[in-house]
mmCIF file of C-alpha atoms and ligand atoms in Angstrom:
data_model
loop_
_atom_site.group_PDB
_atom_site.id
_atom_site.type_symbol
_atom_site.label_atom_id
_atom_site.label_comp_id
_atom_site.label_asym_id
_atom_site.label_seq_id
_atom_site.Cartn_x
_atom_site.Cartn_y
_atom_site.Cartn_z
ATOM 1 C CA UNK J 1 269.738 98.897 69.350
ATOM 2 C CA UNK J 2 266.152 98.968 68.528
ATOM 3 C CA UNK J 3 264.072 97.146 70.936
ATOM 4 C CA UNK J 4 260.879 95.971 69.601
ATOM 5 C CA UNK J 5 258.331 96.730 72.058
ATOM 6 C CA UNK J 6 256.124 93.804 72.598
ATOM 7 C CA UNK J 7 252.779 94.993 73.350
ATOM 8 C CA UNK J 8 250.706 92.386 74.809
ATOM 9 C CA UNK J 9 247.317 93.595 74.379
ATOM 10 C CA UNK J 10 245.069 91.828 76.690
ATOM 11 C CA UNK J 11 241.645 92.280 75.512
ATOM 12 C CA UNK J 12 239.295 91.665 78.221
ATOM 13 C CA UNK J 13 236.203 90.966 76.369
ATOM 14 C CA UNK J 14 233.389 92.411 78.206
ATOM 15 C CA UNK J 15 230.971 89.638 78.127
ATOM 16 C CA UNK J 16 227.686 91.273 78.463
ATOM 17 C CA UNK J 17 225.390 88.843 80.044
ATOM 18 C CA UNK J 18 222.226 90.430 79.090
ATOM 19 C CA UNK J 19 219.593 88.223 80.439
ATOM 20 C CA UNK J 20 216.494 89.113 78.652
ATOM 21 C CA UNK J 21 213.438 87.676 80.203
ATOM 22 C CA UNK J 22 211.257 88.345 77.294
ATOM 23 C CA UNK J 23 207.768 87.465 78.236
ATOM 24 C CA UNK J 24 206.006 86.224 75.177
ATOM 25 C CA UNK J 25 202.693 87.943 75.108
ATOM 26 C CA UNK J 26 201.166 86.151 72.194
ATOM 27 C CA UNK J 27 199.169 83.546 74.001
ATOM 28 C CA UNK J 28 195.426 83.522 74.399
ATOM 29 C CA UNK J 29 193.985 85.269 77.419
ATOM 30 C CA UNK J 30 194.824 83.053 80.332
ATOM 31 C CA UNK J 31 191.811 81.714 82.101
ATOM 32 C CA UNK J 32 192.941 80.445 85.431
ATOM 33 C CA UNK J 33 196.650 80.414 84.715
ATOM 34 C CA UNK J 34 198.942 77.694 85.958
ATOM 35 C CA UNK J 35 200.443 75.790 83.047
ATOM 36 C CA UNK J 36 197.846 73.305 82.100
ATOM 37 C CA UNK J 37 200.383 71.553 79.946
ATOM 38 C CA UNK J 38 199.472 70.691 76.430
ATOM 39 C CA UNK J 39 196.087 72.204 75.798
ATOM 40 C CA UNK J 40 196.877 73.579 72.393
ATOM 41 C CA UNK J 41 194.874 76.381 70.929
ATOM 42 C CA UNK J 42 192.450 75.443 68.201
ATOM 43 C CA UNK J 43 191.418 78.920 67.192
ATOM 44 C CA UNK J 44 190.531 82.429 68.217
ATOM 45 C CA UNK J 45 187.246 83.841 69.446
ATOM 46 C CA UNK J 46 185.591 87.164 69.988
ATOM 47 C CA UNK J 47 182.509 89.218 69.379
ATOM 48 C CA UNK J 48 183.742 90.896 66.212
ATOM 49 C CA UNK J 49 186.100 88.702 64.212
ATOM 50 C CA UNK J 50 184.428 89.532 60.926
ATOM 51 C CA UNK J 51 181.513 88.551 58.766
ATOM 52 C CA UNK J 52 180.616 84.972 59.643
ATOM 53 C CA UNK J 53 180.753 82.483 56.799
ATOM 54 C CA UNK J 54 178.763 79.929 58.780
ATOM 55 C CA UNK J 55 175.987 80.903 61.166
ATOM 56 C CA UNK J 56 174.409 79.006 64.019
ATOM 57 C CA UNK J 57 171.349 80.350 65.804
ATOM 58 C CA UNK J 58 170.643 79.882 69.481
ATOM 59 C CA UNK J 59 166.873 79.643 69.433
ATOM 60 C CA UNK J 60 164.071 80.359 71.856
ATOM 61 C CA UNK J 61 163.440 76.590 71.863
ATOM 62 C CA UNK J 62 166.771 76.221 73.669
ATOM 63 C CA UNK J 63 168.490 74.591 70.724
ATOM 64 C CA UNK J 64 171.392 75.422 68.482
ATOM 65 C CA UNK J 65 170.304 75.461 64.869
ATOM 66 C CA UNK J 66 171.781 73.728 63.023
ATOM 67 C CA UNK J 67 172.863 71.408 65.784
ATOM 68 C CA UNK J 68 175.665 70.117 63.582
ATOM 69 C CA UNK J 69 177.500 72.593 61.395
ATOM 70 C CA UNK J 70 180.541 72.481 59.150
ATOM 71 C CA UNK J 71 183.142 75.055 58.258
ATOM 72 C CA UNK J 72 186.700 75.282 57.066
ATOM 73 C CA UNK J 73 189.879 76.283 58.828
ATOM 74 C CA UNK J 74 190.146 80.064 58.818
ATOM 75 C CA UNK J 75 186.460 80.744 58.322
ATOM 76 C CA UNK J 76 184.572 82.814 60.848
ATOM 77 C CA UNK J 77 181.716 80.928 62.463
ATOM 78 C CA UNK J 78 179.106 83.022 64.210
ATOM 79 C CA UNK J 79 176.666 82.007 66.933
ATOM 80 C CA UNK J 80 173.774 84.412 67.103
ATOM 81 C CA UNK J 81 171.233 84.490 69.868
ATOM 82 C CA UNK J 82 167.798 84.844 68.320
ATOM 83 C CA UNK J 83 166.045 88.132 68.965
ATOM 84 C CA UNK J 84 163.078 86.429 70.598
ATOM 85 C CA UNK J 85 165.222 84.230 72.791
ATOM 86 C CA UNK J 86 166.760 84.341 76.229
ATOM 87 C CA UNK J 87 170.516 84.686 76.824
ATOM 88 C CA UNK J 88 172.698 81.733 75.954
ATOM 89 C CA UNK J 89 176.383 80.969 75.831
ATOM 90 C CA UNK J 90 178.835 78.938 73.774
ATOM 91 C CA UNK J 91 181.105 76.830 75.978
ATOM 92 C CA UNK J 92 183.644 74.459 74.448
ATOM 93 C CA UNK J 93 184.858 71.073 75.561
ATOM 94 C CA UNK J 94 188.123 71.343 73.657
ATOM 95 C CA UNK J 95 189.415 74.836 74.368
ATOM 96 C CA UNK J 96 188.022 77.107 77.039
ATOM 97 C CA UNK J 97 189.807 80.053 75.483
ATOM 98 C CA UNK J 98 187.066 79.988 72.852
ATOM 99 C CA UNK J 99 184.234 80.294 75.323
ATOM 100 C CA UNK J 100 181.787 83.132 75.010
ATOM 101 C CA UNK J 101 180.876 85.277 77.975
ATOM 102 C CA UNK J 102 178.501 83.559 80.364
ATOM 103 C CA UNK J 103 175.555 85.333 78.820
ATOM 104 C CA UNK J 104 175.168 86.357 75.219
ATOM 105 C CA UNK J 105 171.936 88.269 74.977
ATOM 106 C CA UNK J 106 169.261 88.316 72.277
ATOM 107 C CA UNK J 107 170.609 89.755 69.055
ATOM 108 C CA UNK J 108 174.208 89.380 70.137
ATOM 109 C CA UNK J 109 176.758 87.121 68.529
ATOM 110 C CA UNK J 110 179.842 85.155 69.449
ATOM 111 C CA UNK J 111 182.389 84.241 66.813
ATOM 112 C CA UNK J 112 185.104 81.644 66.508
ATOM 113 C CA UNK J 113 187.731 81.209 63.824
ATOM 114 C CA UNK J 114 189.258 77.749 63.950
ATOM 115 C CA UNK J 115 192.878 77.110 63.057
ATOM 116 C CA UNK J 116 192.860 73.348 63.517
ATOM 117 C CA UNK J 117 190.619 70.843 61.765
ATOM 118 C CA UNK J 118 188.481 68.576 63.875
ATOM 119 C CA UNK J 119 185.050 68.047 65.350
ATOM 120 C CA UNK J 120 184.334 70.218 68.350
ATOM 121 C CA UNK J 121 181.474 69.965 70.813
ATOM 122 C CA UNK J 122 180.004 72.913 72.645
ATOM 123 C CA UNK J 123 177.247 73.579 75.124
ATOM 124 C CA UNK J 124 175.108 76.331 76.486
ATOM 125 C CA UNK J 125 175.771 75.977 80.186
ATOM 126 C CA UNK J 126 172.597 77.895 81.038
ATOM 127 C CA UNK J 127 170.331 75.286 79.487
ATOM 128 C CA UNK J 128 171.090 71.609 80.123
ATOM 129 C CA UNK J 129 170.799 69.602 76.935
ATOM 130 C CA UNK J 130 171.413 72.600 74.714
ATOM 131 C CA UNK J 131 174.477 71.599 72.747
ATOM 132 C CA UNK J 132 175.898 71.283 69.287
ATOM 133 C CA UNK J 133 178.983 70.424 67.367
ATOM 134 C CA UNK J 134 180.942 71.804 64.474
ATOM 135 C CA UNK J 135 183.213 69.946 62.115
ATOM 136 C CA UNK J 136 186.142 71.916 60.761
ATOM 137 C CA UNK J 137 187.888 70.686 57.643
ATOM 138 C CA UNK J 138 191.260 71.811 56.421
HETATM 139 CU CU1 CU L 201 170.996 78.377 76.201
#
């Protein structure tokens, strides 16, 4: 009498609950932290993004020249402080992640590469009334 052995194989599936808290480190440098909620990035900024396609000069007359500039999405725009000038800065209304350091000295530059079309206003916070705008087309 052959008894068929019934092998009940209970497979206890080891459910590996691997909780991966993967911190996404792709965001722009946080300035102040605390989820501001919805302030989308409009570009990247730095001192050495590349050769600027469009140049704006911060002059010794405490003006940006040209005061209104245009560029295209993806182009590097450079703000250069004139050699004979005092320090200035480039501070944005739309996205503070694009702000230059507080002082950009004579001969130094600050660069922004926009990823979103629009018209953006900026100021030099050192000199009241020193402002400009740039229109970015797609
Ligand atoms: Cu200034």
